[in-house]
Coordinates of C-alpha atoms in Angstrom, one line a residue:
M1 CA 77.5 13.9 43.6
V2 CA 75.0 15.5 46.0
L3 CA 74.1 19.0 45.2
D4 CA 75.2 21.5 47.8
N5 CA 72.0 23.2 49.2
R6 CA 73.3 24.6 52.4
H7 CA 72.2 28.1 51.3
G8 CA 68.7 26.9 50.5
A9 CA 68.8 27.8 46.8
F10 CA 66.9 24.8 45.5
R11 CA 63.4 23.6 45.9
V12 CA 64.2 20.3 44.2
P13 CA 67.9 19.7 44.8
E14 CA 67.7 16.1 43.5
L15 CA 66.7 17.0 40.0
E16 CA 69.5 16.2 37.5
I17 CA 69.5 16.0 33.7
P18 CA 72.8 15.1 32.1
G19 CA 74.0 17.1 29.1
S20 CA 74.7 15.8 25.6
G21 CA 78.4 15.0 26.5
H22 CA 79.7 17.4 24.0
G23 CA 79.5 21.1 23.0
G24 CA 80.6 24.5 24.2
L25 CA 79.2 24.1 27.7
H26 CA 80.4 20.5 28.2
G27 CA 81.5 19.9 31.8
L28 CA 79.5 22.9 33.2
T29 CA 76.5 22.7 35.5
F30 CA 73.5 25.0 35.6
T31 CA 70.2 25.2 37.5
V32 CA 66.9 26.6 36.5
K33 CA 64.4 28.9 38.2
D34 CA 61.4 26.7 39.1
V35 CA 59.4 28.2 36.3
F36 CA 61.1 26.4 33.4
A37 CA 59.6 23.2 32.0
V38 CA 61.8 20.2 32.6
A39 CA 60.5 16.9 31.2
G40 CA 58.9 14.9 34.0
H41 CA 59.2 17.7 36.5
R42 CA 56.4 19.8 38.0
S43 CA 57.3 23.5 38.3
S44 CA 55.9 25.3 41.4
A45 CA 56.3 29.0 40.3
G46 CA 57.0 29.5 44.0
N47 CA 53.5 28.6 45.1
P48 CA 52.1 25.3 46.4
D49 CA 48.7 25.9 44.8
W50 CA 50.4 26.3 41.4
L51 CA 52.2 23.1 42.0
R52 CA 49.0 21.3 43.0
S53 CA 47.1 22.5 40.0
H54 CA 49.7 21.6 37.3
G55 CA 51.1 18.3 36.1
P56 CA 54.6 17.4 35.1
S57 CA 56.0 18.9 31.9
D58 CA 56.1 16.7 28.8
S59 CA 59.3 18.3 27.4
H60 CA 62.1 20.7 28.3
A61 CA 61.7 24.4 27.8
A62 CA 63.5 25.7 24.7
A63 CA 66.2 27.4 26.7
V64 CA 66.8 24.3 28.8
R65 CA 67.0 22.2 25.7
R66 CA 69.6 24.4 24.1
L67 CA 71.8 24.3 27.2
L68 CA 71.6 20.5 27.5
E69 CA 72.4 20.1 23.8
A70 CA 75.4 22.4 24.3
G71 CA 76.7 19.9 26.9
A72 CA 75.8 21.5 30.2
T73 CA 74.3 19.3 33.0
L74 CA 71.1 20.5 34.8
R75 CA 71.3 20.4 38.6
G76 CA 68.3 21.2 40.7
A77 CA 65.2 23.5 40.4
A78 CA 65.9 26.8 42.2
H79 CA 63.5 28.8 44.3
T80 CA 61.5 31.8 43.0
D81 CA 59.2 34.4 44.6
E82 CA 55.6 33.5 44.1
L83 CA 54.6 33.7 40.5
M84 CA 57.7 35.8 40.0
Y85 CA 55.9 38.9 41.3
S86 CA 58.5 40.3 43.7
L87 CA 62.1 41.6 43.8
G88 CA 62.8 40.6 47.4
G89 CA 63.5 36.9 47.2
E90 CA 61.5 36.1 50.4
N91 CA 59.0 33.2 49.8
Y92 CA 56.2 32.8 52.4
H93 CA 55.7 29.1 51.6
Y94 CA 59.2 27.7 50.8
G95 CA 61.5 30.0 52.7
T96 CA 64.2 32.5 51.7
P97 CA 67.5 31.4 50.1
V98 CA 70.5 32.6 52.1
N99 CA 72.5 35.4 50.5
P100 CA 76.1 34.1 50.6
H101 CA 77.3 37.7 51.2
G102 CA 75.2 38.2 54.3
E103 CA 72.9 35.8 56.0
N104 CA 70.9 38.8 57.4
R105 CA 70.3 40.2 53.9
I106 CA 67.7 39.3 51.4
P107 CA 68.9 37.7 48.2
G108 CA 66.7 39.6 45.9
G109 CA 64.2 38.1 43.5
S110 CA 62.4 36.8 41.9
S111 CA 65.3 34.7 40.6
S112 CA 66.5 34.3 44.1
G113 CA 67.5 30.7 44.0
S114 CA 69.3 31.1 40.7
A115 CA 71.4 34.0 42.0
V116 CA 72.2 32.2 45.3
A117 CA 73.1 29.0 43.5
V118 CA 75.7 30.8 41.4
A119 CA 77.0 33.0 44.3
S120 CA 77.5 30.0 46.6
G121 CA 79.3 28.0 43.9
S122 CA 76.7 25.2 43.8
V123 CA 76.5 25.5 40.0
D124 CA 78.4 27.3 37.3
F125 CA 75.5 29.3 35.9
A126 CA 71.8 29.6 36.2
L127 CA 68.7 30.3 34.1
G128 CA 66.1 32.8 35.5
T129 CA 63.5 35.2 34.2
D130 CA 63.5 39.0 34.2
T131 CA 60.3 41.0 33.8
G132 CA 60.9 44.0 36.1
G133 CA 64.4 43.3 37.4
S134 CA 64.2 39.6 38.5
I135 CA 67.6 38.7 37.1
R136 CA 69.3 42.1 37.6
V137 CA 68.3 42.8 41.2
P138 CA 69.3 39.4 42.8
S139 CA 72.5 39.3 40.8
A140 CA 73.5 42.7 42.2
Y141 CA 72.5 41.8 45.8
C142 CA 74.4 38.4 45.6
G143 CA 77.5 39.8 43.9
V144 CA 77.3 37.9 40.6
F145 CA 76.9 38.8 36.9
G146 CA 73.4 38.9 35.5
Y147 CA 71.9 39.4 32.0
R148 CA 68.5 40.4 30.8
P149 CA 68.4 40.1 26.9
T150 CA 66.6 42.1 24.3
H151 CA 62.9 41.3 24.6
G152 CA 62.1 38.3 22.4
A153 CA 65.8 37.4 21.8
V154 CA 65.6 34.1 23.7
S155 CA 62.6 31.8 23.5
L156 CA 60.0 31.8 26.3
E157 CA 58.6 28.5 25.1
G158 CA 58.0 26.3 28.2
V159 CA 58.4 29.2 30.7
I160 CA 55.6 30.1 33.1
P161 CA 54.6 33.6 32.2
L162 CA 54.2 36.7 34.4
A163 CA 53.6 39.5 31.9
P164 CA 54.4 38.3 28.4
A165 CA 55.0 41.7 27.0
F166 CA 57.8 42.3 29.4
D167 CA 59.0 38.7 30.2
T168 CA 62.5 37.6 29.2
V169 CA 64.7 34.6 29.8
G170 CA 67.9 35.7 31.5
W171 CA 71.0 34.1 33.0
I172 CA 73.4 34.5 35.9
A173 CA 77.1 33.5 36.0
G174 CA 80.2 34.1 38.1
S175 CA 82.2 35.7 35.2
T176 CA 81.8 37.7 32.1
E177 CA 83.4 34.9 30.1
L178 CA 80.7 32.4 31.2
L179 CA 78.0 35.0 30.7
L180 CA 79.1 35.4 27.1
K181 CA 79.6 31.7 26.5
T182 CA 76.0 31.0 27.8
G183 CA 74.7 33.9 25.7
R184 CA 76.2 32.4 22.5
V185 CA 74.2 29.3 23.1
L186 CA 70.9 30.9 24.0
L187 CA 71.1 33.7 21.4
G188 CA 72.0 31.4 18.6
A189 CA 70.0 30.4 15.6
V190 CA 66.4 29.4 16.0
D191 CA 66.0 25.7 17.0
S192 CA 63.2 23.3 16.1
G193 CA 61.4 23.8 19.3
G194 CA 60.2 27.3 18.4
D195 CA 61.5 30.7 19.3
A196 CA 60.2 33.9 20.9
R197 CA 61.3 35.8 17.8
C198 CA 58.1 35.0 16.0
E199 CA 55.2 37.2 15.0
D200 CA 53.1 36.5 18.0
R201 CA 56.0 37.4 20.3
K202 CA 56.5 40.6 18.4
K203 CA 52.8 41.4 18.8
A204 CA 53.1 40.7 22.5
Y205 CA 55.8 43.3 22.8
D206 CA 54.0 45.9 20.6
Q207 CA 50.5 45.4 21.9
L208 CA 50.2 44.4 25.5
G209 CA 47.5 41.8 26.1
S210 CA 47.7 40.3 22.6
A211 CA 50.5 37.8 23.2
D212 CA 49.9 34.1 22.8
R213 CA 49.6 32.8 26.4
S214 CA 50.9 29.3 26.6
G215 CA 50.0 27.5 29.8
D216 CA 47.7 29.3 32.2
A217 CA 47.1 32.4 30.2
C218 CA 43.7 34.0 30.4
S219 CA 40.8 32.9 28.3
G220 CA 39.7 34.8 25.2
E221 CA 37.3 37.1 27.0
N222 CA 39.8 37.9 29.7
R223 CA 42.5 38.5 27.1
K224 CA 40.1 40.8 25.3
K225 CA 39.6 42.7 28.6
S226 CA 43.3 43.0 29.0
G227 CA 43.5 44.3 25.5
D228 CA 41.7 47.4 26.7
L229 CA 44.4 47.6 29.3
L230 CA 47.1 50.0 29.2
G231 CA 46.6 53.5 30.8
S232 CA 44.9 55.3 33.7
A233 CA 45.3 53.2 36.8
D234 CA 44.9 54.8 40.2
R235 CA 48.3 56.3 40.9
S236 CA 47.7 56.6 44.6
G237 CA 49.7 53.5 45.5
D238 CA 49.6 49.7 45.4
A239 CA 46.3 49.4 47.3
C240 CA 43.0 48.8 45.6
S241 CA 40.2 51.0 46.9
G242 CA 36.4 50.4 47.2
E243 CA 34.8 48.0 44.8
D244 CA 38.1 46.9 43.3
R245 CA 39.4 45.8 46.7
K246 CA 36.2 44.0 47.4
K247 CA 36.4 42.1 44.1
A248 CA 40.0 41.3 44.7
G249 CA 39.2 40.1 48.2
V250 CA 36.9 37.5 46.7
L251 CA 39.6 36.2 44.4
L252 CA 42.6 36.3 46.7
R253 CA 43.3 34.6 50.0
S254 CA 46.2 36.1 51.9
A255 CA 48.1 33.6 54.0
N256 CA 47.6 35.7 57.2
S257 CA 44.2 37.3 56.7
G258 CA 41.9 34.4 56.1
G259 CA 40.2 35.9 53.0
D260 CA 40.9 39.6 52.6
A261 CA 43.7 40.3 50.2
Q262 CA 45.1 42.7 52.7
G263 CA 43.9 43.3 56.2
G264 CA 44.2 45.8 59.0
E265 CA 47.7 47.0 59.7
S266 CA 49.2 45.4 56.5
R267 CA 46.7 47.3 54.4
E268 CA 47.5 50.6 56.2
K269 CA 51.3 50.0 55.6
E270 CA 50.6 49.1 52.0
G271 CA 48.7 52.4 51.6
D272 CA 51.8 54.2 52.9
Q273 CA 54.3 52.3 50.8
L274 CA 54.3 54.3 47.6
G275 CA 53.6 57.5 49.4
S276 CA 57.1 57.4 50.8
V277 CA 58.5 57.9 47.3
D278 CA 59.1 61.5 46.4
S279 CA 56.5 62.7 43.9
G280 CA 59.2 64.3 41.8
G281 CA 60.5 60.9 40.9
D282 CA 63.2 60.0 43.5
A283 CA 63.0 57.8 46.5
Q284 CA 66.1 59.5 47.9
G285 CA 65.8 62.3 50.5
G286 CA 67.8 65.3 51.5
E287 CA 70.9 66.2 49.6
S288 CA 70.7 63.4 46.9
R289 CA 67.1 64.5 46.0
E290 CA 68.1 68.1 45.8
K291 CA 71.0 67.2 43.5
A292 CA 68.6 65.1 41.4
G293 CA 66.2 68.0 41.2
V294 CA 69.0 70.3 39.9
L295 CA 69.9 67.7 37.3
I296 CA 66.5 66.9 36.1
G297 CA 64.5 70.1 36.8
S298 CA 66.1 72.3 34.1
V299 CA 65.6 69.8 31.3
D300 CA 63.6 70.8 28.3
R301 CA 60.5 68.6 28.6
D302 CA 60.3 68.0 24.9
D303 CA 63.8 66.8 24.3
I304 CA 66.5 64.6 25.6
A305 CA 68.7 67.2 27.1
C306 CA 72.3 67.3 28.2
D307 CA 73.5 70.9 28.4
G308 CA 76.9 71.9 29.6
E309 CA 75.9 73.1 33.1
N310 CA 73.9 70.0 33.9
R311 CA 76.7 67.8 32.7
K312 CA 79.1 69.6 35.0
K313 CA 76.7 69.2 37.9
A314 CA 76.3 65.5 37.1
G315 CA 80.0 65.2 36.9
D316 CA 80.3 66.8 40.4
L317 CA 77.8 64.3 41.7
L318 CA 79.5 61.3 40.2
G319 CA 83.0 62.6 40.7
S320 CA 84.2 60.5 37.8
A321 CA 84.0 62.6 34.6
D322 CA 86.6 65.2 33.7
S323 CA 85.7 68.6 32.3
G324 CA 85.9 67.3 28.8
V325 CA 83.4 64.5 29.2
G326 CA 80.4 66.6 28.1
A327 CA 82.1 68.1 25.1
Q328 CA 79.9 66.0 22.8
S329 CA 76.2 66.4 23.6
M330 CA 73.8 63.5 23.2
E331 CA 72.1 65.2 20.3
N332 CA 75.4 65.6 18.4
S333 CA 76.3 62.0 19.1
M334 CA 73.0 60.8 17.8
E335 CA 73.3 63.1 14.8
Q336 CA 76.7 61.7 13.9
S337 CA 75.5 58.1 14.2
G338 CA 72.0 58.7 12.8
G339 CA 70.6 57.0 15.9
E340 CA 72.2 53.8 14.6
A341 CA 75.7 52.5 14.5
V342 CA 78.2 53.8 12.0
D343 CA 79.1 51.1 9.5
E344 CA 81.6 48.8 11.2
S345 CA 84.2 46.3 10.0
A346 CA 83.3 42.7 10.3
G347 CA 83.8 41.3 13.8
D348 CA 84.1 44.7 15.5
L349 CA 81.7 44.5 18.5
R350 CA 83.0 47.4 20.4
M351 CA 80.9 50.2 21.9
S352 CA 82.0 53.6 20.8
R353 CA 79.6 55.8 22.8
M354 CA 78.9 55.8 26.5
F355 CA 76.3 57.7 28.4
I356 CA 75.6 58.2 32.1
L357 CA 72.1 58.6 33.5
P358 CA 72.3 61.3 36.2
E359 CA 68.7 60.7 37.3
G360 CA 69.7 57.1 38.1
W361 CA 72.9 58.0 39.9
A362 CA 70.9 60.5 42.1
L363 CA 69.0 57.5 43.5
V364 CA 72.2 55.9 44.9
E365 CA 72.5 55.7 48.7
Q366 CA 75.1 58.2 49.9
D367 CA 77.5 55.7 51.3
C368 CA 77.6 53.8 48.1
V369 CA 78.4 56.6 45.6
D370 CA 82.2 56.3 45.9
Y371 CA 82.1 52.5 45.4
L372 CA 79.9 52.7 42.3
R373 CA 82.0 55.6 41.0
R374 CA 85.1 53.3 41.2
G375 CA 83.2 50.7 39.2
L376 CA 82.4 53.4 36.6
D377 CA 86.1 54.4 36.4
K378 CA 87.0 50.8 35.9
L379 CA 84.6 50.5 33.0
Q380 CA 85.7 53.7 31.4
A381 CA 89.3 52.8 31.7
G382 CA 88.8 49.3 30.2
A383 CA 86.8 50.7 27.3
S384 CA 89.0 53.7 26.7
L385 CA 85.8 55.8 26.6
Q386 CA 84.8 58.9 28.3
A387 CA 81.1 59.0 29.2
A388 CA 78.8 61.9 28.6
E389 CA 75.9 62.6 31.0
A390 CA 72.5 62.5 29.4
V391 CA 69.2 63.2 31.0
V392 CA 66.9 60.8 29.2
A393 CA 63.9 60.9 31.5
P394 CA 62.7 64.5 31.7
E395 CA 59.4 63.2 32.9
G396 CA 61.1 61.7 36.0
L397 CA 62.0 58.1 36.6
K398 CA 59.1 57.7 39.0
T399 CA 56.7 58.6 36.2
W400 CA 58.5 55.9 34.1
M401 CA 58.3 53.4 36.9
D402 CA 54.6 54.1 37.4
A403 CA 53.9 53.5 33.7
F404 CA 55.9 50.3 33.8
R405 CA 54.1 49.0 36.9
E406 CA 50.7 49.8 35.5
L407 CA 51.3 48.1 32.2
Q408 CA 53.0 45.2 33.8
G409 CA 50.2 44.8 36.4
A410 CA 47.5 44.8 33.8
E411 CA 49.4 42.2 31.9
I412 CA 49.8 40.1 35.0
W413 CA 46.1 40.1 35.8
A414 CA 45.3 39.3 32.2
T415 CA 47.7 36.3 32.4
H416 CA 46.8 34.9 35.8
G417 CA 43.4 36.4 36.9
E418 CA 41.4 33.4 35.6
W419 CA 43.6 30.9 37.4
I420 CA 43.4 32.9 40.6
G421 CA 39.7 33.1 40.4
R422 CA 39.4 29.4 39.7
E423 CA 42.0 28.0 42.2
Q424 CA 41.7 30.5 45.0
P425 CA 45.5 30.2 45.8
V426 CA 47.0 31.2 49.1
F427 CA 49.6 33.9 48.6
G428 CA 52.0 35.5 51.1
P429 CA 50.7 38.9 52.3
D430 CA 52.8 41.1 50.1
I431 CA 52.1 39.0 47.0
A432 CA 48.4 38.9 47.7
A433 CA 48.4 42.7 48.0
R434 CA 50.2 43.0 44.7
F435 CA 47.7 40.8 42.9
A436 CA 44.8 42.7 44.5
W437 CA 46.2 45.9 43.1
A438 CA 46.7 44.3 39.7
A439 CA 43.1 43.1 39.7
G440 CA 42.0 46.7 40.0
L441 CA 43.6 47.5 36.7
A442 CA 41.4 45.2 34.6
G443 CA 39.2 47.0 32.2
A444 CA 40.8 50.4 32.7
D445 CA 42.2 52.7 29.9
H446 CA 45.9 52.3 29.9
S447 CA 46.6 54.2 26.7
P448 CA 48.4 57.1 28.3
A449 CA 50.9 54.7 29.9
A450 CA 51.2 52.8 26.6
M451 CA 51.9 56.0 24.7
L452 CA 54.6 57.1 27.2
R453 CA 56.2 53.7 26.8
S454 CA 56.2 54.2 23.0
R455 CA 58.0 57.5 23.4
I456 CA 60.5 56.1 25.9
T457 CA 61.2 53.2 23.5
K458 CA 61.9 55.5 20.6
R459 CA 64.0 57.8 22.7
L460 CA 66.2 55.2 24.1
R461 CA 66.6 53.2 21.0
A462 CA 67.5 56.3 19.0
L463 CA 70.1 57.3 21.6
L464 CA 71.8 54.0 21.8
G465 CA 71.6 52.8 18.2
K466 CA 73.9 49.8 17.8
D467 CA 77.2 51.1 19.3
G468 CA 76.0 53.1 22.3
C469 CA 75.6 52.1 25.9
L470 CA 74.0 53.7 29.0
V471 CA 75.6 53.2 32.4
L472 CA 73.6 53.3 35.6
P473 CA 73.5 51.6 39.0
T474 CA 71.6 48.3 39.1
V475 CA 70.2 49.0 42.6
P476 CA 70.5 52.1 44.8
G477 CA 72.3 50.2 47.6
P478 CA 73.1 46.8 49.1
A479 CA 70.5 44.2 49.8
P480 CA 68.0 45.2 52.5
L481 CA 68.0 43.4 55.8
R482 CA 65.8 40.3 56.1
G483 CA 62.7 41.1 58.2
A484 CA 62.8 44.8 57.3
G485 CA 59.4 46.6 57.6
P486 CA 57.2 46.8 54.5
G487 CA 57.7 50.5 54.2
Q488 CA 61.5 50.1 53.9
L489 CA 61.2 47.2 51.5
E490 CA 58.8 49.1 49.3
R491 CA 61.1 52.1 49.2
S492 CA 64.0 49.9 48.2
R493 CA 61.8 48.1 45.6
S494 CA 60.5 51.4 44.1
S495 CA 64.1 52.8 43.8
A496 CA 65.3 49.6 42.2
M497 CA 62.4 49.6 39.8
M498 CA 63.1 53.2 38.8
L499 CA 66.5 51.9 37.7
S500 CA 65.3 48.7 36.1
C501 CA 62.2 50.0 34.2
L502 CA 64.3 51.6 31.4
A503 CA 65.3 48.3 29.8
G504 CA 61.9 46.8 30.5
L505 CA 59.9 49.6 28.9
A506 CA 62.2 49.8 25.8
G507 CA 62.9 46.0 25.5
L508 CA 66.6 46.6 25.7
P509 CA 69.5 44.3 26.8
Q510 CA 71.1 45.0 30.2
V511 CA 74.1 43.4 32.0
T512 CA 74.8 43.9 35.7
L513 CA 78.3 43.8 37.0
P514 CA 79.3 43.1 40.7
V515 CA 80.9 46.0 42.5
P516 CA 82.2 45.8 46.1
G517 CA 80.2 48.1 48.4
P518 CA 80.4 49.3 52.0
G519 CA 81.3 46.6 54.5
G520 CA 82.0 44.2 51.6
L521 CA 78.3 44.0 50.6
P522 CA 77.8 43.7 46.9
L523 CA 76.4 46.5 44.7
G524 CA 75.7 46.3 40.9
L525 CA 76.7 48.5 38.0
S526 CA 74.6 48.1 34.9
V527 CA 75.2 48.7 31.2
I528 CA 72.2 48.9 28.8
G529 CA 72.9 48.2 25.1
G530 CA 71.1 48.9 21.9
H531 CA 68.1 46.9 20.8
G532 CA 69.2 43.5 19.5
Q533 CA 72.8 44.2 20.3
D534 CA 73.1 41.3 22.8
L535 CA 76.2 39.6 21.6
R536 CA 77.9 43.0 21.0
L537 CA 77.2 44.0 24.6
L538 CA 78.3 40.7 26.1
S539 CA 81.4 40.5 24.0
W540 CA 82.4 44.1 24.8
I541 CA 81.8 43.6 28.6
Q542 CA 84.0 40.5 28.5
E543 CA 86.7 42.5 26.9
V544 CA 86.6 45.7 29.0
W545 CA 85.6 44.5 32.5
K546 CA 88.9 43.1 33.7

């Protein structure tokens, strides 16, 4: 049977690998983002120069192998943004998959083809990767279920890396049942092909730059340079200045500039991109930002705070919590659970504590608040839980996002800088600008950002323990229009990253649930679970999201 590619989800629609003929996924079909090794197939990573400079894989990636052994049949290799370094889904070289919920809307990325393939019904489920939101964002924009697991919970063997200390293998499906069924296969016991849950992967998470880079990772010296990584990058925006831009210009060839990583008008727009984000931490303007300031501004900077008045204001903003929601503060909840789950009976995988992130909800576009609130009401009703508002980011979500982008960018250049210098690849303008910015991070002191990440990780893991969850929007609004200006796209990207950086920084699992939005356009509601609580989170969501 010919694979349906009318939405342009697949770079290689003719690829097909039959499953084992038995197992829990027998009779189902899946596709893979074009970054997974498939025996005999050359992965493009969304860039023709990557495709040119790499040969076919000798064997399947570990995750692909597991799914085939469980009976699923692989159909096609799906499009990705170039080297996975975008959340938009627009590929300069191979085109943009069509969002089934709106042909004039971007699909989101970088797992764009994976999300479109599921949303269009071409396959039952799909593999993708998620470093900074690349499963969660396209899933939300395309109206499907997406899952980013605990960092290291699923093997990255045979997957082209972006930033190993943040990379995860995720998956997308059309139902919570299939999301869980796929998770049971991918999160099962370690197979003979190796697993990310090894000492090297642990080191990669704890010490950026020290991960074992399979494939085109940087050489020893470059890896050493990236070991000095994590801390004081220029916060002025995504544009390199002075000598760094000059160096990057030698290494990068933009598809429309003939050599400069970013030229003329594009560079001017890029310089304005991050400047459009409010310095207090919110991309929203007007009333929403004012409300966010009220919610965040009064927080004790040394603690996770959730006092009564702020809870009430957050409840007014969300319109979903009754006056008793905040009766138990976050501190009391953590004290009762010791930051971990209370001892449970065997087989009890329920969540017993739910928190709402008011800083995240303040980023939601005004005409989307009521739709997401109804999604929250549905989740609370299904779980028979009342949620308490908890301000977990007193530093501001923009500060968190800046730290994430800095650490991720340094990792990215450490991983791909050598290949870029050697092969001189042609990138689309926005991707070229991003790599130019990442090049400027090499050799800098990133310890302040790394220390903030450590504090964030401890804070969130202590809050959630094993039986807690944090509810927030996946994205601030529906998918932006195709062809939107770079300033608008960067504002959407920055707001989305303020929401997605929590799980990335702390290595936590996150599921995104489709919620109907204005004009029928999809939105996403996310639930973050405790570290290592992947099957608990997936099982609980399958039970309560009816």
